[in-house]
mmCIF file of C-alpha atoms in Angstrom:
data_model
loop_
_atom_site.group_PDB
_atom_site.id
_atom_site.type_symbol
_atom_site.label_atom_id
_atom_site.label_comp_id
_atom_site.label_asym_id
_atom_site.label_seq_id
_atom_site.Cartn_x
_atom_site.Cartn_y
_atom_site.Cartn_z
ATOM 1 C CA MET Y 1 -12.157 -28.330 15.346
ATOM 2 C CA ILE Y 2 -11.674 -25.453 12.912
ATOM 3 C CA THR Y 3 -8.586 -25.282 10.731
ATOM 4 C CA LEU Y 4 -8.045 -21.675 9.718
ATOM 5 C CA SER Y 5 -5.824 -21.052 6.700
ATOM 6 C CA LEU Y 6 -4.473 -17.520 6.460
ATOM 7 C CA ILE Y 7 -3.664 -17.393 2.770
ATOM 8 C CA GLY Y 8 -1.317 -14.693 1.512
ATOM 9 C CA ILE Y 9 -2.558 -13.590 -1.918
ATOM 10 C CA GLY Y 10 0.045 -10.970 -2.762
ATOM 11 C CA THR Y 11 -1.121 -7.666 -4.208
ATOM 12 C CA GLY Y 12 -4.107 -8.920 -6.166
ATOM 13 C CA ASN Y 13 -2.172 -9.993 -9.243
ATOM 14 C CA LEU Y 14 -3.283 -13.493 -10.223
ATOM 15 C CA ASP Y 15 0.254 -14.326 -11.342
ATOM 16 C CA HIS Y 16 1.569 -13.599 -7.841
ATOM 17 C CA VAL Y 17 -0.566 -16.210 -6.101
ATOM 18 C CA THR Y 18 1.521 -19.244 -5.159
ATOM 19 C CA LEU Y 19 0.678 -22.878 -5.828
ATOM 20 C CA ALA Y 20 0.480 -23.404 -2.071
ATOM 21 C CA ALA Y 21 -2.184 -20.686 -1.888
ATOM 22 C CA VAL Y 22 -4.168 -22.355 -4.672
ATOM 23 C CA ARG Y 23 -4.054 -25.681 -2.819
ATOM 24 C CA ALA Y 24 -5.185 -24.037 0.412
ATOM 25 C CA LEU Y 25 -8.083 -22.321 -1.324
ATOM 26 C CA ASN Y 26 -9.282 -25.563 -2.860
ATOM 27 C CA SER Y 27 -8.982 -27.404 0.467
ATOM 28 C CA ALA Y 28 -11.286 -24.958 2.259
ATOM 29 C CA ASP Y 29 -14.878 -25.778 3.148
ATOM 30 C CA LEU Y 30 -15.579 -22.101 3.751
ATOM 31 C CA ILE Y 31 -13.931 -18.937 2.451
ATOM 32 C CA LEU Y 32 -14.636 -15.673 4.252
ATOM 33 C CA LEU Y 33 -14.366 -12.466 2.219
ATOM 34 C CA PRO Y 34 -14.368 -9.126 4.097
ATOM 35 C CA CYS Y 35 -16.256 -6.146 2.667
ATOM 36 C CA LYS Y 36 -14.659 -2.810 3.515
ATOM 37 C CA GLY Y 37 -17.337 -0.525 2.116
ATOM 38 C CA GLU Y 38 -18.112 0.870 -1.303
ATOM 39 C CA ALA Y 39 -14.977 3.037 -1.415
ATOM 40 C CA LYS Y 40 -12.790 -0.091 -1.229
ATOM 41 C CA SER Y 41 -14.956 -2.373 -3.379
ATOM 42 C CA ASP Y 42 -11.939 -3.090 -5.605
ATOM 43 C CA LEU Y 43 -10.429 -5.138 -2.785
ATOM 44 C CA ILE Y 44 -13.310 -7.580 -2.494
ATOM 45 C CA ASP Y 45 -13.727 -7.618 -6.268
ATOM 46 C CA LEU Y 46 -10.156 -8.872 -6.577
ATOM 47 C CA ARG Y 47 -10.770 -11.524 -3.935
ATOM 48 C CA ARG Y 48 -13.910 -12.626 -5.788
ATOM 49 C CA LEU Y 49 -11.914 -12.836 -8.998
ATOM 50 C CA LEU Y 50 -9.235 -14.971 -7.358
ATOM 51 C CA CYS Y 51 -11.884 -17.382 -6.083
ATOM 52 C CA GLU Y 52 -13.542 -17.480 -9.494
ATOM 53 C CA ARG Y 53 -10.291 -18.193 -11.302
ATOM 54 C CA LEU Y 54 -8.569 -20.477 -8.801
ATOM 55 C CA LEU Y 55 -11.292 -22.689 -7.337
ATOM 56 C CA GLU Y 56 -11.470 -25.899 -9.310
ATOM 57 C CA GLU Y 57 -14.701 -27.229 -10.828
ATOM 58 C CA PRO Y 58 -17.006 -28.448 -9.483
ATOM 59 C CA VAL Y 59 -16.816 -25.760 -6.786
ATOM 60 C CA THR Y 60 -17.999 -27.145 -3.453
ATOM 61 C CA THR Y 61 -16.432 -24.448 -1.256
ATOM 62 C CA LYS Y 62 -18.903 -22.081 0.368
ATOM 63 C CA ILE Y 63 -17.996 -18.409 -0.038
ATOM 64 C CA VAL Y 64 -19.408 -15.975 2.505
ATOM 65 C CA GLU Y 65 -18.970 -12.216 2.375
ATOM 66 C CA PHE Y 66 -19.207 -10.172 5.555
ATOM 67 C CA ASP Y 67 -18.986 -6.529 6.566
ATOM 68 C CA LEU Y 68 -15.688 -5.842 8.281
ATOM 69 C CA PRO Y 69 -16.109 -3.839 11.504
ATOM 70 C CA SER Y 70 -14.750 -0.297 11.255
ATOM 71 C CA ARG Y 71 -11.916 1.030 13.378
ATOM 72 C CA ASP Y 72 -12.405 4.199 15.400
ATOM 73 C CA SER Y 73 -9.884 6.580 13.805
ATOM 74 C CA ARG Y 74 -10.733 9.715 15.802
ATOM 75 C CA ASN Y 75 -7.602 9.472 17.958
ATOM 76 C CA ASP Y 76 -5.109 8.259 15.370
ATOM 77 C CA GLN Y 77 -2.693 11.078 16.181
ATOM 78 C CA LEU Y 78 -2.199 9.790 19.725
ATOM 79 C CA SER Y 79 -0.256 6.539 19.864
ATOM 80 C CA TYR Y 80 -1.887 5.337 23.086
ATOM 81 C CA ASN Y 81 -5.417 5.928 21.824
ATOM 82 C CA TYR Y 82 -4.523 4.507 18.437
ATOM 83 C CA LEU Y 83 -3.369 1.213 19.947
ATOM 84 C CA GLY Y 84 -6.475 1.059 22.099
ATOM 85 C CA ALA Y 85 -8.715 1.629 19.087
ATOM 86 C CA VAL Y 86 -6.894 -1.086 17.145
ATOM 87 C CA ASP Y 87 -7.252 -3.478 20.083
ATOM 88 C CA ASP Y 88 -11.029 -2.883 20.191
ATOM 89 C CA TRP Y 89 -11.219 -3.281 16.421
ATOM 90 C CA HIS Y 90 -9.423 -6.629 16.497
ATOM 91 C CA ALA Y 91 -11.781 -7.853 19.205
ATOM 92 C CA ALA Y 92 -14.790 -6.916 17.069
ATOM 93 C CA ILE Y 93 -13.348 -8.716 14.025
ATOM 94 C CA ALA Y 94 -12.573 -11.847 16.052
ATOM 95 C CA SER Y 95 -16.170 -11.867 17.271
ATOM 96 C CA VAL Y 96 -17.481 -11.719 13.692
ATOM 97 C CA TRP Y 97 -15.130 -14.510 12.579
ATOM 98 C CA ALA Y 98 -16.269 -16.743 15.450
ATOM 99 C CA GLN Y 99 -19.918 -16.083 14.676
ATOM 100 C CA LEU Y 100 -19.478 -16.950 10.998
ATOM 101 C CA MET Y 101 -17.568 -20.136 11.782
ATOM 102 C CA ASP Y 102 -20.258 -21.264 14.235
ATOM 103 C CA GLU Y 103 -22.984 -20.464 11.732
ATOM 104 C CA HIS Y 104 -21.496 -22.072 8.630
ATOM 105 C CA LEU Y 105 -19.269 -24.815 10.080
ATOM 106 C CA PRO Y 106 -20.966 -25.873 13.333
ATOM 107 C CA ASN Y 107 -19.276 -29.289 13.185
ATOM 108 C CA GLY Y 108 -15.845 -27.957 12.275
ATOM 109 C CA GLY Y 109 -13.957 -27.843 8.992
ATOM 110 C CA ARG Y 110 -11.471 -25.762 7.051
ATOM 111 C CA VAL Y 111 -11.803 -22.001 6.733
ATOM 112 C CA GLY Y 112 -9.823 -19.922 4.258
ATOM 113 C CA MET Y 113 -9.072 -16.227 4.741
ATOM 114 C CA LEU Y 114 -7.498 -14.366 1.799
ATOM 115 C CA VAL Y 115 -4.909 -12.026 3.285
ATOM 116 C CA TRP Y 116 -3.539 -9.122 1.282
ATOM 117 C CA GLY Y 117 0.214 -9.507 0.812
ATOM 118 C CA ASP Y 118 1.565 -11.821 3.507
ATOM 119 C CA PRO Y 119 0.008 -12.603 6.909
ATOM 120 C CA SER Y 120 3.297 -11.847 8.673
ATOM 121 C CA LEU Y 121 4.038 -8.302 7.442
ATOM 122 C CA TYR Y 122 1.933 -5.462 8.865
ATOM 123 C CA ASP Y 123 -1.197 -7.569 8.873
ATOM 124 C CA SER Y 124 -3.155 -8.464 11.990
ATOM 125 C CA SER Y 125 -4.850 -11.699 10.927
ATOM 126 C CA LEU Y 126 -2.578 -13.755 13.172
ATOM 127 C CA ARG Y 127 -3.274 -11.494 16.162
ATOM 128 C CA ILE Y 128 -7.008 -11.748 15.555
ATOM 129 C CA THR Y 129 -6.709 -15.527 15.315
ATOM 130 C CA GLN Y 130 -4.996 -15.597 18.715
ATOM 131 C CA ARG Y 131 -8.077 -13.936 20.164
ATOM 132 C CA LEU Y 132 -10.207 -16.848 18.970
ATOM 133 C CA SER Y 133 -8.029 -19.321 20.854
ATOM 134 C CA ALA Y 134 -7.923 -17.080 23.943
ATOM 135 C CA ALA Y 135 -11.733 -17.033 23.930
ATOM 136 C CA GLY Y 136 -11.800 -20.821 24.066
ATOM 137 C CA LYS Y 137 -12.512 -21.563 20.422
ATOM 138 C CA GLN Y 138 -10.500 -24.512 19.148
ATOM 139 C CA VAL Y 139 -8.667 -23.290 16.070
ATOM 140 C CA ASP Y 140 -5.725 -24.885 14.329
ATOM 141 C CA VAL Y 141 -3.920 -22.216 12.299
ATOM 142 C CA GLU Y 142 -1.897 -22.626 9.141
ATOM 143 C CA VAL Y 143 -0.176 -19.783 7.324
ATOM 144 C CA VAL Y 144 0.419 -19.700 3.583
ATOM 145 C CA PRO Y 145 3.008 -17.012 2.771
ATOM 146 C CA GLY Y 146 2.346 -14.517 0.013
ATOM 147 C CA ILE Y 147 4.303 -12.030 -2.061
ATOM 148 C CA THR Y 148 4.453 -8.693 -0.245
ATOM 149 C CA SER Y 149 4.069 -5.197 -1.649
ATOM 150 C CA LEU Y 150 7.683 -4.586 -0.583
ATOM 151 C CA GLN Y 151 8.855 -7.397 -2.861
ATOM 152 C CA VAL Y 152 6.786 -6.052 -5.750
ATOM 153 C CA LEU Y 153 8.092 -2.520 -5.136
ATOM 154 C CA THR Y 154 11.728 -3.566 -5.438
ATOM 155 C CA ALA Y 155 10.972 -5.809 -8.406
ATOM 156 C CA GLU Y 156 9.122 -3.098 -10.327
ATOM 157 C CA HIS Y 157 11.838 -0.524 -9.626
ATOM 158 C CA LYS Y 158 14.480 -3.180 -10.425
ATOM 159 C CA ILE Y 159 16.501 -2.568 -7.271
ATOM 160 C CA PRO Y 160 17.814 -4.665 -4.379
ATOM 161 C CA LEU Y 161 16.142 -4.079 -1.033
ATOM 162 C CA ASN Y 162 19.382 -3.422 0.812
ATOM 163 C CA ALA Y 163 22.613 -1.577 0.127
ATOM 164 C CA LEU Y 164 25.602 -3.905 -0.026
ATOM 165 C CA ALA Y 165 26.179 -5.474 3.418
ATOM 166 C CA GLU Y 166 23.873 -2.877 5.028
ATOM 167 C CA PRO Y 167 20.751 -3.324 7.206
ATOM 168 C CA VAL Y 168 17.185 -2.423 6.288
ATOM 169 C CA GLN Y 169 14.439 -1.299 8.640
ATOM 170 C CA ILE Y 170 10.758 -1.771 7.843
ATOM 171 C CA THR Y 171 8.578 0.732 9.652
ATOM 172 C CA THR Y 172 5.367 2.734 9.422
ATOM 173 C CA GLY Y 173 4.716 6.302 8.408
ATOM 174 C CA ARG Y 174 3.669 7.089 11.976
ATOM 175 C CA ARG Y 175 6.978 5.875 13.431
ATOM 176 C CA LEU Y 176 9.048 7.682 10.804
ATOM 177 C CA ARG Y 177 7.228 10.926 11.520
ATOM 178 C CA GLU Y 178 7.536 10.575 15.295
ATOM 179 C CA ARG Y 179 11.110 9.301 15.529
ATOM 180 C CA GLY Y 180 12.847 10.279 12.318
ATOM 181 C CA TRP Y 181 15.400 8.172 10.456
ATOM 182 C CA PRO Y 182 16.062 4.914 12.380
ATOM 183 C CA ASN Y 183 19.537 4.508 13.841
ATOM 184 C CA ASP Y 184 21.960 2.309 11.894
ATOM 185 C CA ALA Y 185 19.594 1.788 8.945
ATOM 186 C CA ALA Y 186 21.011 2.522 5.518
ATOM 187 C CA THR Y 187 17.647 1.827 3.905
ATOM 188 C CA VAL Y 188 14.133 2.296 5.284
ATOM 189 C CA ALA Y 189 10.968 0.701 3.909
ATOM 190 C CA VAL Y 190 7.834 2.594 4.920
ATOM 191 C CA MET Y 191 4.345 1.102 4.987
ATOM 192 C CA LEU Y 192 0.966 2.420 6.165
ATOM 193 C CA ASP Y 193 1.795 6.073 5.599
ATOM 194 C CA SER Y 194 -1.268 8.254 5.159
ATOM 195 C CA GLY Y 195 0.474 11.530 5.977
ATOM 196 C CA TRP Y 196 3.576 11.814 3.772
ATOM 197 C CA ALA Y 197 6.033 11.154 6.579
ATOM 198 C CA PHE Y 198 8.908 11.427 4.096
ATOM 199 C CA THR Y 199 8.375 15.195 4.101
ATOM 200 C CA THR Y 200 9.871 15.315 7.613
ATOM 201 C CA LEU Y 201 13.265 14.127 6.315
ATOM 202 C CA PRO Y 202 16.104 16.180 4.824
ATOM 203 C CA PHE Y 203 15.384 16.447 1.117
ATOM 204 C CA ASP Y 204 18.948 16.974 -0.087
ATOM 205 C CA ASP Y 205 20.354 13.527 0.685
ATOM 206 C CA THR Y 206 17.409 11.107 0.563
ATOM 207 C CA TYR Y 207 16.314 9.034 -2.428
ATOM 208 C CA ILE Y 208 12.837 7.514 -2.684
ATOM 209 C CA TRP Y 209 11.292 4.666 -4.665
ATOM 210 C CA TRP Y 210 7.494 4.965 -4.365
ATOM 211 C CA GLY Y 211 4.726 2.741 -5.650
ATOM 212 C CA ALA Y 212 0.939 2.575 -5.409
ATOM 213 C CA TYR Y 213 -1.502 -0.223 -6.333
ATOM 214 C CA LEU Y 214 1.476 -2.503 -6.871
ATOM 215 C CA GLY Y 215 0.757 -5.527 -9.023
ATOM 216 C CA MET Y 216 -2.547 -4.081 -10.257
ATOM 217 C CA ASP Y 217 -3.429 -2.658 -13.641
ATOM 218 C CA LYS Y 218 -3.470 0.851 -12.117
ATOM 219 C CA GLN Y 219 0.035 0.541 -10.661
ATOM 220 C CA CYS Y 220 1.954 3.819 -10.398
ATOM 221 C CA LEU Y 221 5.694 4.227 -9.774
ATOM 222 C CA ILE Y 222 7.803 7.320 -9.009
ATOM 223 C CA LYS Y 223 11.461 7.514 -8.007
ATOM 224 C CA GLY Y 224 14.054 10.212 -7.434
ATOM 225 C CA TRP Y 225 15.617 12.534 -4.878
ATOM 226 C CA LEU Y 226 13.053 13.823 -2.408
ATOM 227 C CA SER Y 227 13.991 17.369 -3.367
ATOM 228 C CA GLU Y 228 12.849 16.617 -6.915
ATOM 229 C CA VAL Y 229 9.858 14.251 -6.581
ATOM 230 C CA SER Y 230 8.303 14.878 -3.170
ATOM 231 C CA ASP Y 231 5.633 17.273 -4.465
ATOM 232 C CA GLN Y 232 4.980 15.016 -7.432
ATOM 233 C CA ILE Y 233 4.312 12.018 -5.182
ATOM 234 C CA ILE Y 234 1.992 14.018 -2.913
ATOM 235 C CA GLN Y 235 0.003 15.352 -5.879
ATOM 236 C CA ARG Y 236 -0.168 12.013 -7.688
ATOM 237 C CA ARG Y 237 -1.208 10.172 -4.539
ATOM 238 C CA ALA Y 238 -4.064 12.622 -3.947
ATOM 239 C CA GLU Y 239 -5.209 12.295 -7.562
ATOM 240 C CA LEU Y 240 -5.196 8.499 -7.408
ATOM 241 C CA ARG Y 241 -7.078 8.435 -4.124
ATOM 242 C CA ASP Y 242 -9.726 10.791 -5.510
ATOM 243 C CA THR Y 243 -10.067 8.678 -8.646
ATOM 244 C CA HIS Y 244 -10.298 5.254 -7.003
ATOM 245 C CA GLY Y 245 -11.654 6.130 -3.555
ATOM 246 C CA TRP Y 246 -8.797 4.336 -1.764
ATOM 247 C CA ILE Y 247 -5.074 3.835 -2.090
ATOM 248 C CA MET Y 248 -2.392 1.391 -1.016
ATOM 249 C CA ASP Y 249 1.169 2.610 -1.374
ATOM 250 C CA ILE Y 250 4.624 1.888 -0.033
ATOM 251 C CA TYR Y 251 8.070 3.392 -0.471
ATOM 252 C CA LEU Y 252 11.736 2.717 0.072
ATOM 253 C CA LEU Y 253 14.155 5.400 1.244
ATOM 254 C CA ALA Y 254 17.944 5.484 1.078
ATOM 255 C CA LYS Y 255 20.482 8.017 2.263
ATOM 256 C CA LYS Y 256 22.891 9.502 -0.237
ATOM 257 C CA PRO Y 257 26.167 7.639 0.139
ATOM 258 C CA GLU Y 258 29.072 9.691 1.391
ATOM 259 C CA LYS Y 259 31.831 10.329 -1.114
#
């Protein structure tokens, strides 16, 4: 039997890793670290650092790095094709996980996966794990929650997530672009936006709190009315991506209250 711990590690800041995550790391017989290519080497470097700093001596846990399968992004503009490509991608990742578990823990044991942010919020680790069980592999799953980029965004901007007694909707850039402002949401948190979906909204009554590389030493924050900071965010985001080869960002939007 394999026990798979999906360990939320926050945004890469050592101070954001919970005590529960530290315990889970040190209980693992095997830790799997995904490599996402040279352009995103910072991500595995941070995972390596967390293992180096948090695993207690003497270290008996085996750490294995593996190349993460790539997703076919040719049809990202078409929702149907996008979902199909993601489905194929998840199947490929599940196959790699199963192979590594069989190779390194043939008699069972505890496997740790370091999940960016939290396994429950716009992360597919749990869905991939379900594929292992559906394929007949006996896996007992435990989830260790982590601090999300949304929490860090509101903390760094020193704002509450919601307006007083008002709802919040968490969505993606794709959905915001396709469907516009969600009904009955006073505040909208937008993740996974590679195409500046906020530019499709009215600029005169929308406020934005934007952040990139949250919790890292290269963190960048911008806030203001879209009419005033939209171009600044687009330019800064492009500069950061060119400099670092990758970017993770998130933003919160709020409508101007009526007077």
